Amino acid sequence: MRCYILIRALLFELLLQQVSAAFGATASSIRAIYLFKDVLKSNTASLKSSGFNSVIIFGVGIIDNGDIMYYSNTPGSTDTLVASNGSYVGGAALADKVSSFKTGDTGINRIEISMNAQHVRDLMANPGPGPETRVYRNFAALKEAWKLDAVNNDDESIYDVASTVTFAKMLGKVGLKYTIAPYTYTSFWTSVKTQVNSGLAEPNLLLDRVYLQCYDGGAGNDPGSWQNTLGMKVVPLVWVTNDSKPSQGITAAQARSRFTSWNSRSAVAGGGYWNDYDIEKMGLSYTAYGEVLTSVFP
């Protein structure tokens, strides 16, 4: 009898561990999509209900005085100044649309903006990253208006470690997380990650996500190799079917195959898509691509 009770207790404990592990995977799996299209013209309802939990709005950039622009990248739309001299100036319609990703019936719990490194080095040198500076106050204003969670660095040309680290730490003081989207130059990104996260540990990392480009210039990237080099999990990105570089686009079925393979070999942090404004432009389905992520990264 005692042996039977002990076996039952051990089986129950094993079940609890499995349930806990499954819950942890659910809580931490990243299902991301980049939004290149003007969000005012995007199908927000489909994005919110297709299984994605993170959206990264591409085309936000700093100009030389520290103000922030939103570059629409969409026919019929215009570039918009969204933060100037410490205030949000992008208009209520845009702020309401962006913040709505996380409200109502939605699976999205994280909103990021993606930018390159233009003017970062100069602004971090003068006037610097202090809370009184225009650039600091602009990001604080944009965070509040758009309900932002993070800023994504898509630097593909400048690669200055010192200013990148200073900028990331400034954003941390604003209350934002910092993420990166590399496709090459592992030594640069490793230095940035190490310095930005110095003295920090999970779950309080400042640089908390790596969106690894596995298409176009990064088509040959192996997520497992990058994970080993960086010392943290990555989120591999693939490019959806598109008419810009058709050879780089993949169908939802092909995406499932790649994500499944990468995850089985290397246990990645999730998956995501580079999406120019391809899904809507090409008449594709957010649901089809989203379901791939919910099945591979539940």
Short mmCIF file of C-alpha atoms in Angstrom, two decimals:
data_model
loop_
_atom_site.label_atom_id
_atom_site.label_comp_id
_atom_site.label_asym_id
_atom_site.label_seq_id
_atom_site.Cartn_x
_atom_site.Cartn_y
_atom_site.Cartn_z
CA MET A 1 0.00 0.00 0.00
CA ARG A 2 2.76 2.42 0.91
CA CYS A 3 4.52 1.64 -2.35
CA TYR A 4 1.29 2.30 -4.27
CA ILE A 5 0.80 5.64 -2.52
CA LEU A 6 4.40 6.61 -3.23
CA ILE A 7 4.04 5.75 -6.93
CA ARG A 8 0.83 7.79 -7.16
CA ALA A 9 2.56 10.74 -5.50
CA LEU A 10 5.49 10.55 -7.90
CA LEU A 11 3.18 10.35 -10.91
CA PHE A 12 1.20 13.32 -9.65
CA GLU A 13 4.39 15.34 -9.18
CA LEU A 14 5.51 14.45 -12.70
CA LEU A 15 2.16 15.58 -14.07
CA LEU A 16 2.44 18.89 -12.25
CA GLN A 17 5.91 19.45 -13.70
CA GLN A 18 4.64 18.76 -17.23
CA VAL A 19 1.70 21.11 -16.81
CA SER A 20 4.01 23.76 -15.38
CA ALA A 21 6.41 23.37 -18.30
CA ALA A 22 3.57 23.64 -20.80
CA PHE A 23 2.26 26.76 -19.10
CA GLY A 24 5.74 28.28 -19.12
CA ALA A 25 6.06 27.64 -22.85
CA THR A 26 2.69 29.25 -23.45
CA ALA A 27 3.62 32.29 -21.42
CA SER A 28 6.99 32.82 -23.06
CA SER A 29 6.57 31.80 -26.71
CA ILE A 30 6.93 34.80 -29.01
CA ARG A 31 4.70 35.06 -32.07
CA ALA A 32 5.70 38.25 -33.85
CA ILE A 33 4.94 40.13 -37.03
CA TYR A 34 6.54 43.24 -38.51
CA LEU A 35 4.14 45.87 -39.85
CA PHE A 36 5.68 47.83 -42.70
CA LYS A 37 2.32 49.15 -43.91
CA ASP A 38 0.80 52.35 -42.48
CA VAL A 39 -1.07 51.09 -39.42
CA LEU A 40 -3.94 53.47 -40.15
CA LYS A 41 -4.59 51.38 -43.27
CA SER A 42 -3.86 47.95 -41.80
CA ASN A 43 -6.44 45.29 -41.03
CA THR A 44 -6.16 45.66 -37.27
CA ALA A 45 -8.99 43.24 -36.48
CA SER A 46 -7.27 40.39 -38.33
CA LEU A 47 -3.90 41.14 -36.77
CA LYS A 48 -5.45 41.05 -33.28
CA SER A 49 -7.23 37.74 -33.81
CA SER A 50 -4.76 35.65 -35.82
CA GLY A 51 -2.50 34.34 -33.07
CA PHE A 52 0.20 37.00 -32.96
CA ASN A 53 1.18 38.32 -29.53
CA SER A 54 3.79 40.89 -30.62
CA VAL A 55 3.69 43.54 -33.34
CA ILE A 56 6.72 45.52 -34.45
CA ILE A 57 5.86 48.73 -36.32
CA PHE A 58 8.54 49.40 -38.89
CA GLY A 59 9.53 52.81 -40.20
CA VAL A 60 9.97 54.92 -37.09
CA GLY A 61 13.10 57.07 -37.06
CA ILE A 62 14.90 59.88 -35.26
CA ILE A 63 15.73 63.03 -37.18
CA ASP A 64 18.79 65.15 -36.50
CA ASN A 65 17.25 67.28 -33.72
CA GLY A 66 15.93 64.29 -31.78
CA ASP A 67 12.33 64.48 -32.98
CA ILE A 68 10.68 61.25 -34.12
CA MET A 69 9.09 60.52 -37.50
CA TYR A 70 6.78 57.74 -38.60
CA TYR A 71 7.55 56.93 -42.23
CA SER A 72 4.38 55.47 -43.73
CA ASN A 73 5.99 53.37 -46.48
CA THR A 74 2.51 53.04 -48.00
CA PRO A 75 1.09 54.47 -51.24
CA GLY A 76 -1.40 57.21 -50.44
CA SER A 77 -0.02 57.83 -46.96
CA THR A 78 2.29 60.59 -45.79
CA ASP A 79 5.19 60.61 -43.36
CA THR A 80 4.15 61.93 -39.97
CA LEU A 81 6.06 63.75 -37.24
CA VAL A 82 4.92 61.89 -34.11
CA ALA A 83 7.01 63.40 -31.30
CA SER A 84 8.60 66.83 -31.07
CA ASN A 85 10.18 68.80 -28.25
CA GLY A 86 8.99 66.29 -25.66
CA SER A 87 5.37 66.10 -26.79
CA TYR A 88 3.33 63.67 -28.85
CA VAL A 89 2.21 65.41 -32.06
CA GLY A 90 1.14 62.49 -34.25
CA GLY A 91 -2.60 62.96 -33.82
CA ALA A 92 -5.25 61.07 -31.88
CA ALA A 93 -6.26 58.78 -34.74
CA LEU A 94 -2.77 57.31 -35.07
CA ALA A 95 -2.30 56.99 -31.31
CA ASP A 96 -5.68 55.32 -30.90
CA LYS A 97 -4.98 52.89 -33.74
CA VAL A 98 -1.57 51.82 -32.44
CA SER A 99 -2.66 51.47 -28.81
CA SER A 100 -5.77 49.52 -29.89
CA PHE A 101 -3.58 46.54 -30.78
CA LYS A 102 -3.53 45.70 -27.05
CA THR A 103 -7.16 46.48 -26.21
CA GLY A 104 -10.46 44.70 -26.71
CA ASP A 105 -10.56 41.21 -28.20
CA THR A 106 -6.88 40.70 -28.92
CA GLY A 107 -4.00 38.30 -28.52
CA ILE A 108 -1.41 41.06 -28.77
CA ASN A 109 0.32 42.03 -25.54
CA ARG A 110 3.41 43.80 -26.84
CA ILE A 111 3.93 46.72 -29.23
CA GLU A 112 7.38 47.63 -30.51
CA ILE A 113 8.67 50.20 -32.97
CA SER A 114 11.54 49.36 -35.29
CA MET A 115 14.15 51.89 -36.36
CA ASN A 116 17.63 52.10 -37.81
CA ALA A 117 20.59 53.85 -36.18
CA GLN A 118 20.48 57.15 -38.09
CA HIS A 119 21.43 60.12 -35.86
CA VAL A 120 21.81 57.92 -32.76
CA ARG A 121 25.57 58.34 -32.52
CA ASP A 122 25.43 62.12 -32.88
CA LEU A 123 22.56 62.58 -30.42
CA MET A 124 24.12 60.34 -27.78
CA ALA A 125 27.30 62.43 -28.03
CA ASN A 126 25.50 65.77 -27.97
CA PRO A 127 23.31 66.58 -26.12
CA GLY A 128 23.50 63.06 -24.67
CA PRO A 129 20.97 60.65 -23.17
CA GLY A 130 19.82 62.63 -20.13
CA PRO A 131 16.17 62.97 -19.13
CA GLU A 132 16.18 66.66 -19.96
CA THR A 133 17.11 66.08 -23.61
CA ARG A 134 14.72 66.36 -26.49
CA VAL A 135 15.25 62.78 -27.67
CA TYR A 136 14.65 61.29 -24.20
CA ARG A 137 11.46 63.31 -23.72
CA ASN A 138 10.23 62.44 -27.20
CA PHE A 139 10.51 58.72 -26.56
CA ALA A 140 8.76 59.13 -23.22
CA ALA A 141 5.92 60.97 -24.96
CA LEU A 142 5.65 58.38 -27.74
CA LYS A 143 5.69 55.52 -25.22
CA GLU A 144 2.73 57.03 -23.42
CA ALA A 145 0.72 57.91 -26.53
CA TRP A 146 1.22 54.61 -28.34
CA LYS A 147 1.43 52.37 -25.23
CA LEU A 148 4.81 51.10 -26.41
CA ASP A 149 6.70 48.26 -24.77
CA ALA A 150 9.99 48.22 -26.67
CA VAL A 151 12.20 49.74 -29.36
CA ASN A 152 13.69 47.42 -31.97
CA ASN A 153 17.11 48.15 -33.49
CA ASP A 154 17.36 47.26 -37.18
CA ASP A 155 20.81 48.78 -37.70
CA GLU A 156 22.28 47.45 -40.94
CA SER A 157 24.99 50.01 -41.67
CA ILE A 158 26.41 52.07 -38.80
CA TYR A 159 27.27 49.49 -36.14
CA ASP A 160 28.65 51.76 -33.42
CA VAL A 161 28.72 49.84 -30.16
CA ALA A 162 29.19 52.70 -27.68
CA SER A 163 26.32 54.88 -28.90
CA THR A 164 24.05 51.87 -29.37
CA VAL A 165 24.57 50.81 -25.75
CA THR A 166 24.07 54.37 -24.46
CA PHE A 167 20.86 54.71 -26.47
CA ALA A 168 19.52 51.36 -25.25
CA LYS A 169 20.17 52.31 -21.63
CA MET A 170 18.43 55.65 -22.19
CA LEU A 171 15.37 53.80 -23.46
CA GLY A 172 15.50 51.56 -20.41
CA LYS A 173 15.27 54.62 -18.19
CA VAL A 174 12.27 55.76 -20.23
CA GLY A 175 10.65 52.43 -19.32
CA LEU A 176 11.09 50.62 -22.62
CA LYS A 177 12.67 47.29 -23.43
CA TYR A 178 15.26 47.04 -26.21
CA THR A 179 15.34 44.42 -28.96
CA ILE A 180 17.57 43.77 -31.96
CA ALA A 181 17.03 42.44 -35.49
CA PRO A 182 20.42 41.26 -36.77
CA TYR A 183 21.22 39.46 -39.97
CA THR A 184 25.03 39.63 -39.81
CA TYR A 185 28.01 40.93 -37.77
CA THR A 186 27.69 38.67 -34.72
CA SER A 187 30.60 40.33 -32.91
CA PHE A 188 28.83 43.71 -32.91
CA TRP A 189 25.54 42.33 -31.64
CA THR A 190 27.27 40.20 -29.02
CA SER A 191 29.08 43.27 -27.66
CA VAL A 192 25.85 45.25 -27.59
CA LYS A 193 23.92 42.49 -25.86
CA THR A 194 26.65 41.91 -23.26
CA GLN A 195 27.01 45.60 -22.37
CA VAL A 196 23.31 46.47 -22.42
CA ASN A 197 22.47 43.55 -20.13
CA SER A 198 25.49 43.90 -17.85
CA GLY A 199 24.45 43.31 -14.24
CA LEU A 200 20.93 42.25 -15.23
CA ALA A 201 19.27 38.84 -15.16
CA GLU A 202 16.04 37.24 -16.32
CA PRO A 203 13.28 38.40 -16.21
CA ASN A 204 14.72 41.91 -15.94
CA LEU A 205 16.94 42.02 -19.02
CA LEU A 206 16.88 45.29 -20.92
CA LEU A 207 17.78 43.70 -24.24
CA ASP A 208 15.24 40.92 -23.94
CA ARG A 209 14.59 39.76 -27.52
CA VAL A 210 16.57 38.97 -30.65
CA TYR A 211 14.61 38.85 -33.91
CA LEU A 212 17.02 37.04 -36.23
CA GLN A 213 16.63 37.70 -39.95
CA CYS A 214 16.61 34.35 -41.74
CA TYR A 215 15.78 35.71 -45.20
CA ASP A 216 17.46 37.80 -47.89
CA GLY A 217 20.88 38.83 -46.51
CA GLY A 218 20.35 36.52 -43.53
CA ALA A 219 18.97 33.60 -45.52
CA GLY A 220 21.80 31.33 -44.42
CA ASN A 221 21.51 32.11 -40.72
CA ASP A 222 21.16 29.22 -38.29
CA PRO A 223 19.20 30.21 -35.16
CA GLY A 224 20.98 27.64 -33.02
CA SER A 225 24.38 29.00 -33.96
CA TRP A 226 23.30 32.57 -33.16
CA GLN A 227 21.89 31.42 -29.83
CA ASN A 228 25.20 29.85 -28.92
CA THR A 229 27.12 32.98 -29.91
CA LEU A 230 24.83 35.48 -28.20
CA GLY A 231 24.11 33.38 -25.14
CA MET A 232 20.34 33.93 -25.39
CA LYS A 233 17.39 32.55 -27.30
CA VAL A 234 16.45 34.08 -30.66
CA VAL A 235 13.21 34.50 -32.62
CA PRO A 236 13.88 33.51 -36.25
CA LEU A 237 12.14 35.68 -38.85
CA VAL A 238 11.03 34.61 -42.32
CA TRP A 239 9.58 36.77 -45.08
CA VAL A 240 6.03 36.05 -46.19
CA THR A 241 5.11 35.62 -49.84
CA ASN A 242 5.79 38.93 -51.58
CA ASP A 243 6.28 40.61 -54.96
CA SER A 244 9.31 42.68 -53.92
CA LYS A 245 11.74 39.77 -53.72
CA PRO A 246 9.62 36.72 -54.57
CA SER A 247 12.57 34.35 -54.18
CA GLN A 248 12.80 35.30 -50.49
CA GLY A 249 9.11 34.85 -49.69
CA ILE A 250 7.64 31.68 -48.29
CA THR A 251 4.12 30.33 -47.90
CA ALA A 252 2.51 29.53 -44.57
CA ALA A 253 3.17 25.83 -45.17
CA GLN A 254 6.84 26.47 -45.85
CA ALA A 255 7.04 28.65 -42.74
CA ARG A 256 5.63 25.81 -40.65
CA SER A 257 8.32 23.48 -41.93
CA ARG A 258 11.16 25.89 -41.18
CA PHE A 259 9.95 26.91 -37.72
CA THR A 260 9.34 23.28 -36.77
CA SER A 261 12.82 22.28 -37.90
CA TRP A 262 14.58 25.16 -36.14
CA ASN A 263 12.63 24.64 -32.93
CA SER A 264 13.23 20.89 -32.84
CA ARG A 265 16.98 21.40 -33.26
CA SER A 266 17.53 24.44 -31.08
CA ALA A 267 14.44 25.26 -28.97
CA VAL A 268 14.12 28.85 -30.16
CA ALA A 269 12.16 31.58 -28.33
CA GLY A 270 9.37 31.72 -30.91
CA GLY A 271 8.92 32.78 -34.49
CA GLY A 272 8.02 35.81 -36.56
CA TYR A 273 7.48 37.31 -39.98
CA TRP A 274 8.93 40.14 -41.97
CA ASN A 275 5.86 41.58 -43.67
CA ASP A 276 6.32 44.59 -45.94
CA TYR A 277 2.64 45.18 -46.58
CA ASP A 278 2.65 41.84 -48.35
CA ILE A 279 -0.07 39.87 -46.58
CA GLU A 280 -2.77 42.40 -47.42
CA LYS A 281 -1.26 43.49 -50.74
CA MET A 282 -0.96 39.90 -52.00
CA GLY A 283 -4.39 38.84 -50.74
CA LEU A 284 -2.87 36.41 -48.23
CA SER A 285 -4.20 35.45 -44.81
CA TYR A 286 -3.02 36.69 -41.44
CA THR A 287 -4.87 33.73 -39.96
CA ALA A 288 -2.94 31.19 -42.02
CA TYR A 289 0.45 32.62 -41.06
CA GLY A 290 -0.62 33.19 -37.45
CA GLU A 291 -1.87 29.63 -37.05
CA VAL A 292 1.58 28.37 -37.98
CA LEU A 293 3.03 30.21 -35.00
CA THR A 294 0.32 29.15 -32.55
CA SER A 295 0.81 25.50 -33.51
CA VAL A 296 4.63 25.47 -33.44
CA PHE A 297 4.97 27.94 -30.53
CA PRO A 298 1.80 27.49 -28.41
#
